[in-house]
Amino acid sequence: MSTAVIGAGISGLTAAFELAQAGEKVTVYEANHRVGGSLVGSDLGGYAHGDVGAEASLYARPETRELMQQLGLEPQYPSTEHKSQLLVGGQLMKIPAGTLMGVPGRHTDVTGVVSPAGVERLQQEQLNGSQDDPSVGDFIAQRLGAEVVDTLVDPLLAGVYAGSAYHLSLRSTLPALETAARENTSVLDAVDQILASRKVTQGANIPGTTARPVFVSLDGGMNGLARALYERCRELGVTFRLGEKVSRVRAGYSLTVSGPQGERAEVADRVLVATPAPVAGQLLGSLGEDLGNSELAGAGVALERVETADSAVVTAVLECASELTGSGFLIPPNEPTFIKASTFASNKWPWLQGRIPDGTAVVRMSVGRYRSTELATHTDEQLAQKSVADWMSITGRSDRVLHTEVWRHVGALPQYQPGHAHMVSGVDSVVKRIPTLGLVGNAFEGVGIPACINRARSEVQRLITERTA
Ligand SMILES: CC1=C(CCC(=O)O)c2cc3nc(cc4[nH]c(cc5[nH]c(cc1n2)c(C)c5CCC(=O)O)c(CCC(=O)O)c4C)C(CCC(=O)O)=C3C
């Protein structure tokens, strides 16, 4: 039985790997001329091979670690010496420890970051009736005041979704607080309990240390995970068609593929869609129409409506006049800066520090979030130049720039808006009734790498089980 996988990001690569391991015949179509999607490597001007795309995966979830182990890749952990910061009123400060995605459990944990008036407001939590899937921003602002949202919750959420708290669903992005919304109970109490229970349940430690890492990566960067998957897939006989875009899927299945030689039709027994949600929506929509399956056509329309955020990462190699401290910073939307976040990659990752010359540093700066216009109005050169100037002014430094490069992540992060979970369960109930159609990616069960791996594995499992059933 042959499977066409459409899209070669982490989701499509994982799915192809799982299918090939089960002995299935697989062809992967990828519109770009490279595999990896958001996982992008670069030689950083010859200084070191590293990431210009996603640069870490969560450690707490097992999927990324398991896949690394399966592929024989050795995990790398962040430095425990450097901490993340937050820009408040033009000043960099430590991110308060006792919060859940910026939502505090106790007012004393955010004093100094939130103004005295803001602290007073959050002590007077206002219960506001039962709510069904509000936005995080609306819900927390009503309960604890808008300042907590603007200063803490919004930048931390943006550090995951490149989105705005006022457009992201509480159910999908902060499910631990959903009960407090539905049952109209205290958020402060809920956060306090969650954080207290976390302190007791200690997870696995980095070998030889007592700290539990937040992130995991690879020597050479997270892009190495995509490269290793690609190589293993090829060894297992998977065919890759790079630079070939699937524009339509018809019953049968017949795929309309456009590549350098023009348009042609290809056939497959199964189709697994692994593209960003809006593209998946077009493909499922056209298939639904062809099959006369109006529910599938409707699922396609729903997926086409998923909004995504564009952002760019500017990566710079600097010659440091003095020591750089910290692992990076996040910036609330109301701060008048050009960049929205920065990661001090060589401080965060000992493997990278060990590969660049003494006295240099690798720094990443993010530009653009949901609904922002900087990417459309600036060339790469302008993005790099303005970002570096802004970074120097925020940090008060004047390091010499040895190299910069810009990677644009167009439509990379889907926005889990209010109603998202409901939409996904509707789409899934339609797709999962078709035993030869799979749907994977970052729009369904989480945006991170572990969630993408998990979704890809479970969809492949369903397809294989349904064949033998
Ligand atoms: C797009 C994007 C930006 C740019 C943002 C923009 O400019 O808009 C960014 C920046 C940053 N993100 C940062 C910190 C964190 N990011 C996290 C988690 C995640 N980020 C993601 C993406 C992004 N990250 C994703 C897809 C996840 C979820 C992983 C999963 O769910 O599988 C978590 C774990 C949260 C948890 O505990 O769940 C932390 C602590 C810091 C601080 C400094 C540092 O330490 O580098 C910075 C500059």
mmCIF file of N, CA, C and O in Angstrom, residues 200-264:
data_model
loop_
_atom_site.group_PDB
_atom_site.id
_atom_site.type_symbol
_atom_site.label_atom_id
_atom_site.label_comp_id
_atom_site.label_asym_id
_atom_site.label_seq_id
_atom_site.Cartn_x
_atom_site.Cartn_y
_atom_site.Cartn_z
ATOM 1 N N VAL A 200 6.800 19.110 44.092
ATOM 2 C CA VAL A 200 6.905 17.780 44.686
ATOM 3 C C VAL A 200 7.267 16.732 43.631
ATOM 4 O O VAL A 200 8.128 15.898 43.859
ATOM 5 N N THR A 201 6.605 16.779 42.468
ATOM 6 C CA THR A 201 6.876 15.768 41.456
ATOM 7 C C THR A 201 8.127 16.139 40.668
ATOM 8 O O THR A 201 8.080 16.886 39.707
ATOM 9 N N GLN A 202 9.252 15.619 41.109
ATOM 10 C CA GLN A 202 10.503 15.870 40.396
ATOM 11 C C GLN A 202 10.628 14.929 39.206
ATOM 12 O O GLN A 202 10.352 13.746 39.316
ATOM 13 N N GLY A 203 11.036 15.470 38.092
ATOM 14 C CA GLY A 203 11.200 14.641 36.905
ATOM 15 C C GLY A 203 12.625 14.130 36.777
ATOM 16 O O GLY A 203 13.410 14.194 37.717
ATOM 17 N N ALA A 204 12.956 13.607 35.607
ATOM 18 C CA ALA A 204 14.306 13.093 35.348
ATOM 19 C C ALA A 204 15.313 14.240 35.346
ATOM 20 O O ALA A 204 15.017 15.324 34.889
ATOM 21 N N ASN A 205 16.472 13.986 35.875
ATOM 22 C CA ASN A 205 17.519 15.010 35.901
ATOM 23 C C ASN A 205 18.481 14.858 34.732
ATOM 24 O O ASN A 205 18.544 13.801 34.126
ATOM 25 N N ILE A 206 19.225 15.951 34.420
ATOM 26 C CA ILE A 206 20.330 15.801 33.480
ATOM 27 C C ILE A 206 21.345 14.914 34.193
ATOM 28 O O ILE A 206 21.624 15.153 35.365
ATOM 29 N N PRO A 207 21.891 13.917 33.500
ATOM 30 C CA PRO A 207 22.866 13.053 34.175
ATOM 31 C C PRO A 207 23.953 13.894 34.854
ATOM 32 O O PRO A 207 24.494 14.803 34.241
ATOM 33 N N GLY A 208 24.206 13.623 36.102
ATOM 34 C CA GLY A 208 25.284 14.307 36.811
ATOM 35 C C GLY A 208 24.892 15.624 37.451
ATOM 36 O O GLY A 208 25.712 16.265 38.075
ATOM 37 N N THR A 209 23.649 16.073 37.295
ATOM 38 C CA THR A 209 23.233 17.316 37.938
ATOM 39 C C THR A 209 21.915 17.089 38.663
ATOM 40 O O THR A 209 21.305 16.040 38.545
ATOM 41 N N THR A 210 21.469 18.104 39.382
ATOM 42 C CA THR A 210 20.202 17.966 40.084
ATOM 43 C C THR A 210 19.087 18.734 39.383
ATOM 44 O O THR A 210 17.922 18.516 39.648
ATOM 45 N N ALA A 211 19.459 19.658 38.485
ATOM 46 C CA ALA A 211 18.431 20.480 37.839
ATOM 47 C C ALA A 211 17.750 19.712 36.709
ATOM 48 O O ALA A 211 18.375 18.911 36.023
ATOM 49 N N ARG A 212 16.475 19.968 36.541
ATOM 50 C CA ARG A 212 15.753 19.366 35.439
ATOM 51 C C ARG A 212 15.696 20.394 34.313
ATOM 52 O O ARG A 212 15.225 21.510 34.507
ATOM 53 N N PRO A 213 16.207 20.065 33.120
ATOM 54 C CA PRO A 213 16.254 21.071 32.070
ATOM 55 C C PRO A 213 14.857 21.405 31.545
ATOM 56 O O PRO A 213 13.948 20.589 31.621
ATOM 57 N N VAL A 214 14.703 22.629 31.030
ATOM 58 C CA VAL A 214 13.447 23.007 30.383
ATOM 59 C C VAL A 214 13.494 22.568 28.920
ATOM 60 O O VAL A 214 12.505 22.122 28.362
ATOM 61 N N PHE A 215 14.686 22.697 28.313
ATOM 62 C CA PHE A 215 14.811 22.444 26.878
ATOM 63 C C PHE A 215 15.814 21.337 26.569
ATOM 64 O O PHE A 215 16.664 21.007 27.386
ATOM 65 N N VAL A 216 15.731 20.831 25.351
ATOM 66 C CA VAL A 216 16.720 19.893 24.834
ATOM 67 C C VAL A 216 17.011 20.294 23.388
ATOM 68 O O VAL A 216 16.149 20.849 22.701
ATOM 69 N N SER A 217 18.256 20.070 22.934
ATOM 70 C CA SER A 217 18.601 20.342 21.533
ATOM 71 C C SER A 217 19.700 19.356 21.115
ATOM 72 O O SER A 217 19.884 18.319 21.761
ATOM 73 N N LEU A 218 20.414 19.678 20.047
ATOM 74 C CA LEU A 218 21.474 18.800 19.534
ATOM 75 C C LEU A 218 22.721 19.621 19.242
ATOM 76 O O LEU A 218 22.623 20.818 18.948
ATOM 77 N N ASP A 219 23.875 18.986 19.275
ATOM 78 C CA ASP A 219 25.114 19.621 18.818
ATOM 79 C C ASP A 219 24.915 19.931 17.332
ATOM 80 O O ASP A 219 24.622 19.020 16.552
ATOM 81 N N GLY A 220 25.043 21.210 16.961
ATOM 82 C CA GLY A 220 24.735 21.602 15.584
ATOM 83 C C GLY A 220 23.314 22.121 15.432
ATOM 84 O O GLY A 220 22.941 22.613 14.368
ATOM 85 N N GLY A 221 22.527 22.005 16.504
ATOM 86 C CA GLY A 221 21.186 22.591 16.514
ATOM 87 C C GLY A 221 20.060 21.604 16.270
ATOM 88 O O GLY A 221 20.277 20.476 15.821
ATOM 89 N N MET A 222 18.843 22.053 16.557
ATOM 90 C CA MET A 222 17.641 21.218 16.380
ATOM 91 C C MET A 222 17.442 20.805 14.928
ATOM 92 O O MET A 222 16.779 19.806 14.651
ATOM 93 N N ASN A 223 17.977 21.596 13.993
ATOM 94 C CA ASN A 223 17.840 21.234 12.574
ATOM 95 C C ASN A 223 18.398 19.837 12.311
ATOM 96 O O ASN A 223 17.983 19.173 11.354
ATOM 97 N N GLY A 224 19.315 19.379 13.175
ATOM 98 C CA GLY A 224 19.896 18.049 13.022
ATOM 99 C C GLY A 224 18.871 16.937 13.162
ATOM 100 O O GLY A 224 19.050 15.843 12.624
ATOM 101 N N LEU A 225 17.772 17.211 13.872
ATOM 102 C CA LEU A 225 16.719 16.203 14.019
ATOM 103 C C LEU A 225 16.045 15.964 12.664
ATOM 104 O O LEU A 225 15.800 14.814 12.271
ATOM 105 N N ALA A 226 15.759 17.044 11.944
ATOM 106 C CA ALA A 226 15.133 16.907 10.620
ATOM 107 C C ALA A 226 16.100 16.225 9.652
ATOM 108 O O ALA A 226 15.713 15.350 8.872
ATOM 109 N N ARG A 227 17.372 16.614 9.717
ATOM 110 C CA ARG A 227 18.361 16.023 8.813
ATOM 111 C C ARG A 227 18.504 14.523 9.048
ATOM 112 O O ARG A 227 18.541 13.721 8.117
ATOM 113 N N ALA A 228 18.541 14.138 10.335
ATOM 114 C CA ALA A 228 18.685 12.712 10.660
ATOM 115 C C ALA A 228 17.454 11.920 10.229
ATOM 116 O O ALA A 228 17.575 10.809 9.702
ATOM 117 N N LEU A 229 16.274 12.499 10.414
ATOM 118 C CA LEU A 229 15.043 11.823 9.976
ATOM 119 C C LEU A 229 15.049 11.634 8.466
ATOM 120 O O LEU A 229 14.691 10.568 7.953
ATOM 121 N N TYR A 230 15.456 12.682 7.759
ATOM 122 C CA TYR A 230 15.522 12.636 6.293
ATOM 123 C C TYR A 230 16.470 11.526 5.831
ATOM 124 O O TYR A 230 16.133 10.696 4.981
ATOM 125 N N GLU A 231 17.645 11.469 6.461
ATOM 126 C CA GLU A 231 18.622 10.441 6.071
ATOM 127 C C GLU A 231 18.113 9.032 6.380
ATOM 128 O O GLU A 231 18.232 8.132 5.540
ATOM 129 N N ARG A 232 17.526 8.848 7.558
ATOM 130 C CA ARG A 232 16.983 7.516 7.910
ATOM 131 C C ARG A 232 15.858 7.110 6.963
ATOM 132 O O ARG A 232 15.772 5.964 6.539
ATOM 133 N N CYS A 233 14.998 8.069 6.637
ATOM 134 C CA CYS A 233 13.893 7.788 5.708
ATOM 135 C C CYS A 233 14.443 7.310 4.372
ATOM 136 O O CYS A 233 13.942 6.356 3.771
ATOM 137 N N ARG A 234 15.491 7.988 3.885
ATOM 138 C CA ARG A 234 16.057 7.601 2.582
ATOM 139 C C ARG A 234 16.676 6.212 2.642
ATOM 140 O O ARG A 234 16.521 5.409 1.722
ATOM 141 N N GLU A 235 17.344 5.924 3.761
ATOM 142 C CA GLU A 235 17.894 4.566 3.927
ATOM 143 C C GLU A 235 16.788 3.519 3.913
ATOM 144 O O GLU A 235 16.980 2.403 3.441
ATOM 145 N N LEU A 236 15.618 3.892 4.426
ATOM 146 C CA LEU A 236 14.493 2.952 4.486
ATOM 147 C C LEU A 236 13.708 2.920 3.171
ATOM 148 O O LEU A 236 12.663 2.288 3.087
ATOM 149 N N GLY A 237 14.173 3.666 2.159
ATOM 150 C CA GLY A 237 13.554 3.580 0.836
ATOM 151 C C GLY A 237 12.467 4.607 0.553
ATOM 152 O O GLY A 237 11.760 4.511 -0.455
ATOM 153 N N VAL A 238 12.316 5.604 1.419
ATOM 154 C CA VAL A 238 11.319 6.650 1.169
ATOM 155 C C VAL A 238 11.781 7.517 -0.009
ATOM 156 O O VAL A 238 12.961 7.856 -0.108
ATOM 157 N N THR A 239 10.856 7.844 -0.915
ATOM 158 C CA THR A 239 11.167 8.732 -2.040
ATOM 159 C C THR A 239 10.819 10.165 -1.650
ATOM 160 O O THR A 239 9.729 10.411 -1.138
ATOM 161 N N PHE A 240 11.738 11.099 -1.883
ATOM 162 C CA PHE A 240 11.459 12.511 -1.611
ATOM 163 C C PHE A 240 11.362 13.279 -2.915
ATOM 164 O O PHE A 240 12.232 13.141 -3.786
ATOM 165 N N ARG A 241 10.318 14.053 -3.085
ATOM 166 C CA ARG A 241 10.183 14.939 -4.237
ATOM 167 C C ARG A 241 10.212 16.378 -3.718
ATOM 168 O O ARG A 241 9.199 16.922 -3.279
ATOM 169 N N LEU A 242 11.419 16.959 -3.756
ATOM 170 C CA LEU A 242 11.585 18.317 -3.250
ATOM 171 C C LEU A 242 11.304 19.323 -4.360
ATOM 172 O O LEU A 242 11.554 19.055 -5.538
ATOM 173 N N GLY A 243 10.799 20.504 -3.979
ATOM 174 C CA GLY A 243 10.446 21.514 -4.967
ATOM 175 C C GLY A 243 9.220 21.111 -5.770
ATOM 176 O O GLY A 243 9.005 21.603 -6.869
ATOM 177 N N GLU A 244 8.424 20.177 -5.233
ATOM 178 C CA GLU A 244 7.223 19.716 -5.934
ATOM 179 C C GLU A 244 6.002 19.949 -5.047
ATOM 180 O O GLU A 244 5.883 19.377 -3.973
ATOM 181 N N LYS A 245 5.139 20.811 -5.553
ATOM 182 C CA LYS A 245 3.971 21.224 -4.763
ATOM 183 C C LYS A 245 2.736 20.437 -5.165
ATOM 184 O O LYS A 245 2.424 20.327 -6.351
ATOM 185 N N VAL A 246 2.052 19.878 -4.168
ATOM 186 C CA VAL A 246 0.766 19.215 -4.439
ATOM 187 C C VAL A 246 -0.317 20.283 -4.342
ATOM 188 O O VAL A 246 -0.509 20.887 -3.291
ATOM 189 N N SER A 247 -0.992 20.554 -5.456
ATOM 190 C CA SER A 247 -1.979 21.638 -5.435
ATOM 191 C C SER A 247 -3.397 21.119 -5.293
ATOM 192 O O SER A 247 -4.307 21.862 -4.989
ATOM 193 N N ARG A 248 -3.587 19.816 -5.513
ATOM 194 C CA ARG A 248 -4.942 19.267 -5.435
ATOM 195 C C ARG A 248 -4.901 17.768 -5.178
ATOM 196 O O ARG A 248 -4.019 17.075 -5.683
ATOM 197 N N VAL A 249 -5.851 17.276 -4.391
ATOM 198 C CA VAL A 249 -5.983 15.833 -4.183
ATOM 199 C C VAL A 249 -7.383 15.438 -4.617
ATOM 200 O O VAL A 249 -8.366 16.037 -4.194
ATOM 201 N N ARG A 250 -7.447 14.476 -5.533
ATOM 202 C CA ARG A 250 -8.758 13.992 -5.987
ATOM 203 C C ARG A 250 -8.989 12.574 -5.495
ATOM 204 O O ARG A 250 -8.061 11.893 -5.059
ATOM 205 N N ALA A 251 -10.236 12.148 -5.571
ATOM 206 C CA ALA A 251 -10.602 10.782 -5.166
ATOM 207 C C ALA A 251 -9.709 9.797 -5.896
ATOM 208 O O ALA A 251 -9.274 10.037 -7.026
ATOM 209 N N GLY A 252 -9.411 8.706 -5.236
ATOM 210 C CA GLY A 252 -8.652 7.681 -5.985
ATOM 211 C C GLY A 252 -7.455 7.052 -5.304
ATOM 212 O O GLY A 252 -7.348 5.874 -5.291
ATOM 213 N N TYR A 253 -6.358 7.688 -4.789
ATOM 214 C CA TYR A 253 -6.184 9.141 -4.815
ATOM 215 C C TYR A 253 -5.371 9.564 -6.023
ATOM 216 O O TYR A 253 -4.417 8.862 -6.387
ATOM 217 N N SER A 254 -5.714 10.695 -6.589
ATOM 218 C CA SER A 254 -4.901 11.275 -7.650
ATOM 219 C C SER A 254 -4.433 12.657 -7.187
ATOM 220 O O SER A 254 -5.248 13.488 -6.783
ATOM 221 N N LEU A 255 -3.107 12.852 -7.229
ATOM 222 C CA LEU A 255 -2.540 14.120 -6.765
ATOM 223 C C LEU A 255 -2.080 14.957 -7.946
ATOM 224 O O LEU A 255 -1.419 14.431 -8.848
ATOM 225 N N THR A 256 -2.437 16.234 -7.941
ATOM 226 C CA THR A 256 -1.904 17.152 -8.939
ATOM 227 C C THR A 256 -0.608 17.729 -8.378
ATOM 228 O O THR A 256 -0.626 18.416 -7.360
ATOM 229 N N VAL A 257 0.515 17.394 -9.047
ATOM 230 C CA VAL A 257 1.829 17.782 -8.538
ATOM 231 C C VAL A 257 2.460 18.747 -9.520
ATOM 232 O O VAL A 257 2.534 18.456 -10.723
ATOM 233 N N SER A 258 2.903 19.933 -9.051
ATOM 234 C CA SER A 258 3.620 20.823 -9.967
ATOM 235 C C SER A 258 5.056 20.983 -9.530
ATOM 236 O O SER A 258 5.350 21.280 -8.378
ATOM 237 N N GLY A 259 5.956 20.703 -10.481
ATOM 238 C CA GLY A 259 7.388 20.792 -10.231
ATOM 239 C C GLY A 259 8.035 21.536 -11.386
ATOM 240 O O GLY A 259 7.348 22.173 -12.173
ATOM 241 N N PRO A 260 9.366 21.429 -11.470
ATOM 242 C CA PRO A 260 10.098 22.135 -12.532
ATOM 243 C C PRO A 260 9.617 21.745 -13.945
ATOM 244 O O PRO A 260 9.639 22.573 -14.854
ATOM 245 N N GLN A 261 9.171 20.494 -14.115
ATOM 246 C CA GLN A 261 8.721 20.051 -15.445
ATOM 247 C C GLN A 261 7.243 20.310 -15.689
ATOM 248 O O GLN A 261 6.658 19.720 -16.597
ATOM 249 N N GLY A 262 6.623 21.144 -14.879
ATOM 250 C CA GLY A 262 5.204 21.426 -15.064
ATOM 251 C C GLY A 262 4.326 20.522 -14.238
ATOM 252 O O GLY A 262 4.801 19.891 -13.293
ATOM 253 N N GLU A 263 3.046 20.458 -14.627
ATOM 254 C CA GLU A 263 2.060 19.759 -13.809
ATOM 255 C C GLU A 263 1.867 18.317 -14.263
ATOM 256 O O GLU A 263 1.899 18.041 -15.461
ATOM 257 N N ARG A 264 1.676 17.409 -13.311
ATOM 258 C CA ARG A 264 1.374 16.030 -13.665
ATOM 259 C C ARG A 264 0.507 15.412 -12.565
ATOM 260 O O ARG A 264 0.319 16.003 -11.504
#
